[in-house]
Amino acid sequence: MTEKKHSSIKHKRNNYFFYLQFIYIAAVFFSSSNISFASSLDGDEASFADIFRLMTGLETDTIGEATIGFPATYFTSKDCIIIKNVKFHFSRQNDNTWDERFTNGGKPIRITKSVEFINCDFPDDYWLVMRNMIFEEIVGFQNCRNIKLFFRECQFQHQFFFYGSQAVFIKFIGCDFNLGLIVGSKSTISDFFEADHCRFNYSENFYRNPRVRESQNVVKSVDRIPAYFRINIPTESGNLFLKHCVFSLPAGLVNAPSMNLDLNHSVFKTLEILDCVIEPTLDISFVTVENQIKFFNNTADHFIVAEAFSFNPSNAKVQWEKLAGRRLAVTADSGGAIYTGSTIDKGNDYDYQTLISVYALMYQMYRSQGSRLAANSCYLEWKDIETEHFGRILQANSSMDVWFNLIMNIFLRIFCDYGTNPMKSMIWSLGVMLSFAIFYMAFPRQSGIAEQEAFLDRIRAYGEYFTEGKTLAEIESDLDIRPDETADERDDLTTFIRQNKNDLPRYYRLFGLQILRHRNFSFRFQILYAKFADRLIGHWSTARKSRRFLVAAVFSVGLALSLSGIFFVRLFDAFFLSINAFSTLGFGEIPLRGAAKYLAIAEGFIGWFLLSIFSVALISQIIQ
């Protein structure tokens, strides 16, 4: 019995060593290969409830040589779960609880480990839905198929990525992203990607000091700094909808190369960016939109890189106000920096021509839609950049052609906004006519000659107040009844209107009588004023000395009234002369003497030029 017992113990010991050797050989085999069974679901079929069980449970993956190159193990500072080669299906019995939670809401669920799906298949008719979940570590999908994702009110404190996978749609509503979102690397989305009322931020502390496991990236297949927002889908185009989202960055990261809102080299059926706040640079270079693009009610604080942007101009809704201010940009040919109309001196001719092609594309879009004001504003900014470009060329290599183009651009910019604003040339014309009218008024005896003579007669008549003993009322009465070459004509017109008042139109009677009443009113007002002054002061010879100081005030007011009438008549005559000279119609009946003749010639030349500009600009706008 003892021998049998020792034999049995020896046999068990040999089996024990055999198992140890088998385990060791298997461990060496699996560690030397690239096979890793990351979770208990690998290679099997599972329900959606199993996904939540793994994310919220205690099961974790072993991080080692077999997990090198996986973002879930490279970025995580805690545990991870890698789900590989699983075919998921929807089970009403198991999954209904999570569906109800998505519909009705529930308390936040915190996921403390990174989660990565690799080479998994999802069902045709059911969505993977998650609500009010907080992911502390990275979440991603690699080489998965038939995905339908819907996240609602979730927080992604680390990156969300989607690599090499096929999705029907990906939708986020009310979600927060703190370390970026990436969709790309041969991924496809057949229906749509949508982010609605989401907030995208980035941790500046992580950017400056990335938290990574260097041992998990020895082949350098994963970027050390995750991109801020990147969707690169060059084939199998779907729709992209960004609505009511906020894309914000710390001040220190706004100009960082990887912190763009990056859509470049993508193909979309429809691209909609609506009611968003966009602080970083929006990169839509080499993007193709097959159906419609909408860019409306957004606040874009930085640049919009739109090199080789392709879309249907007649089916685009893009607000120029959100692009204006030299926000349109391209990537510089040397160094990859942003090149805009504000950095015209830092690029080369290739950069300039590329940038101008973007403006030309936008200009043609607005013209094809009949949006004249937006097209004109776009063209105006385009030509401003061109003018600065000519200035830069002139500094490097002066020539008559470049100098002439520069001067003409500056001149046209000032007077008619490069032919887009004919009213501006009219305003300049009015200013020129008023300026020359003031010059004409400064020259003696160019206009209002009869009024000047009447003014001198009035000053002489006022002197009779002191020498002849007349009252001011008598002086005003004498001035009014003095010979007037137009008195007979006024009397004839008055008689004619009164005799034919039943036959003449009402507007004719009113117009004619108002002209006559103007002089009558002026005369009556002056007589009334003179009588008031006489009552206040009396005769000069009999007035008390204490009241004579009022004479200066009364005399000044009387002269001011006379001067005001002469001033307006002179102004009218001078303006009439200026209009004649400006429009080159001749000088009319106003005589020109001295230097005013030469001013009139200069004004005629300026008027010819400005009226020509006005005509060309107006015809251009009519044709458009």
Short mmCIF file of N, CA, C and O in Angstrom, two decimals, residues 53 108 120 140 185 200 231 255 272 278 304 378 409 502 576 624:
data_model
loop_
_atom_site.label_atom_id
_atom_site.label_comp_id
_atom_site.label_asym_id
_atom_site.label_seq_id
_atom_site.Cartn_x
_atom_site.Cartn_y
_atom_site.Cartn_z
N ARG A 53 -21.82 44.91 -19.52
CA ARG A 53 -21.28 44.11 -18.42
C ARG A 53 -19.76 44.20 -18.38
O ARG A 53 -19.16 44.35 -17.30
N PRO A 108 -25.98 58.74 -13.80
CA PRO A 108 -24.73 58.59 -14.57
C PRO A 108 -24.03 57.28 -14.23
O PRO A 108 -24.02 56.83 -13.08
N CYS A 120 -15.11 43.56 -34.82
CA CYS A 120 -16.40 43.09 -34.34
C CYS A 120 -17.49 43.37 -35.38
O CYS A 120 -17.39 44.31 -36.17
N GLY A 140 -12.93 53.45 -28.43
CA GLY A 140 -12.66 53.39 -29.85
C GLY A 140 -13.11 52.12 -30.52
O GLY A 140 -13.44 51.11 -29.87
N SER A 185 -8.82 56.96 -41.19
CA SER A 185 -7.98 55.80 -41.46
C SER A 185 -8.79 54.67 -42.09
O SER A 185 -8.98 53.60 -41.51
N PHE A 200 -16.91 70.55 -27.60
CA PHE A 200 -15.60 69.98 -27.87
C PHE A 200 -14.54 70.90 -27.27
O PHE A 200 -14.43 72.07 -27.64
N ILE A 231 -12.24 64.31 -39.08
CA ILE A 231 -13.06 63.37 -39.85
C ILE A 231 -12.49 63.35 -41.25
O ILE A 231 -12.64 64.32 -42.01
N ASN A 255 -3.59 78.01 -32.15
CA ASN A 255 -2.76 77.93 -33.35
C ASN A 255 -1.95 76.65 -33.46
O ASN A 255 -1.10 76.53 -34.35
N GLU A 272 -23.38 70.05 -43.45
CA GLU A 272 -24.12 71.10 -42.77
C GLU A 272 -23.40 71.48 -41.48
O GLU A 272 -23.18 70.62 -40.62
N ILE A 278 -17.16 78.30 -33.48
CA ILE A 278 -15.95 77.62 -33.95
C ILE A 278 -14.75 78.51 -33.64
O ILE A 278 -14.50 79.51 -34.32
N ILE A 304 -10.61 79.72 -42.14
CA ILE A 304 -11.30 78.63 -42.83
C ILE A 304 -10.42 78.25 -44.01
O ILE A 304 -10.37 78.97 -45.02
N CYS A 378 -17.57 89.87 -51.39
CA CYS A 378 -16.49 88.91 -51.63
C CYS A 378 -15.49 89.46 -52.65
O CYS A 378 -14.27 89.37 -52.46
N ASN A 409 -6.23 100.35 -59.13
CA ASN A 409 -6.93 99.60 -58.08
C ASN A 409 -7.24 100.49 -56.89
O ASN A 409 -8.34 100.46 -56.34
N ASN A 502 -59.98 129.41 -61.26
CA ASN A 502 -60.90 128.30 -61.48
C ASN A 502 -60.40 127.34 -62.54
O ASN A 502 -60.83 126.17 -62.59
N PHE A 576 -25.02 125.99 -58.29
CA PHE A 576 -25.50 125.91 -59.67
C PHE A 576 -24.33 125.97 -60.64
O PHE A 576 -24.24 125.21 -61.62
N GLN A 624 -25.10 92.34 -64.07
CA GLN A 624 -25.09 91.25 -63.10
C GLN A 624 -26.48 90.93 -62.60
O GLN A 624 -26.76 89.79 -62.26
#
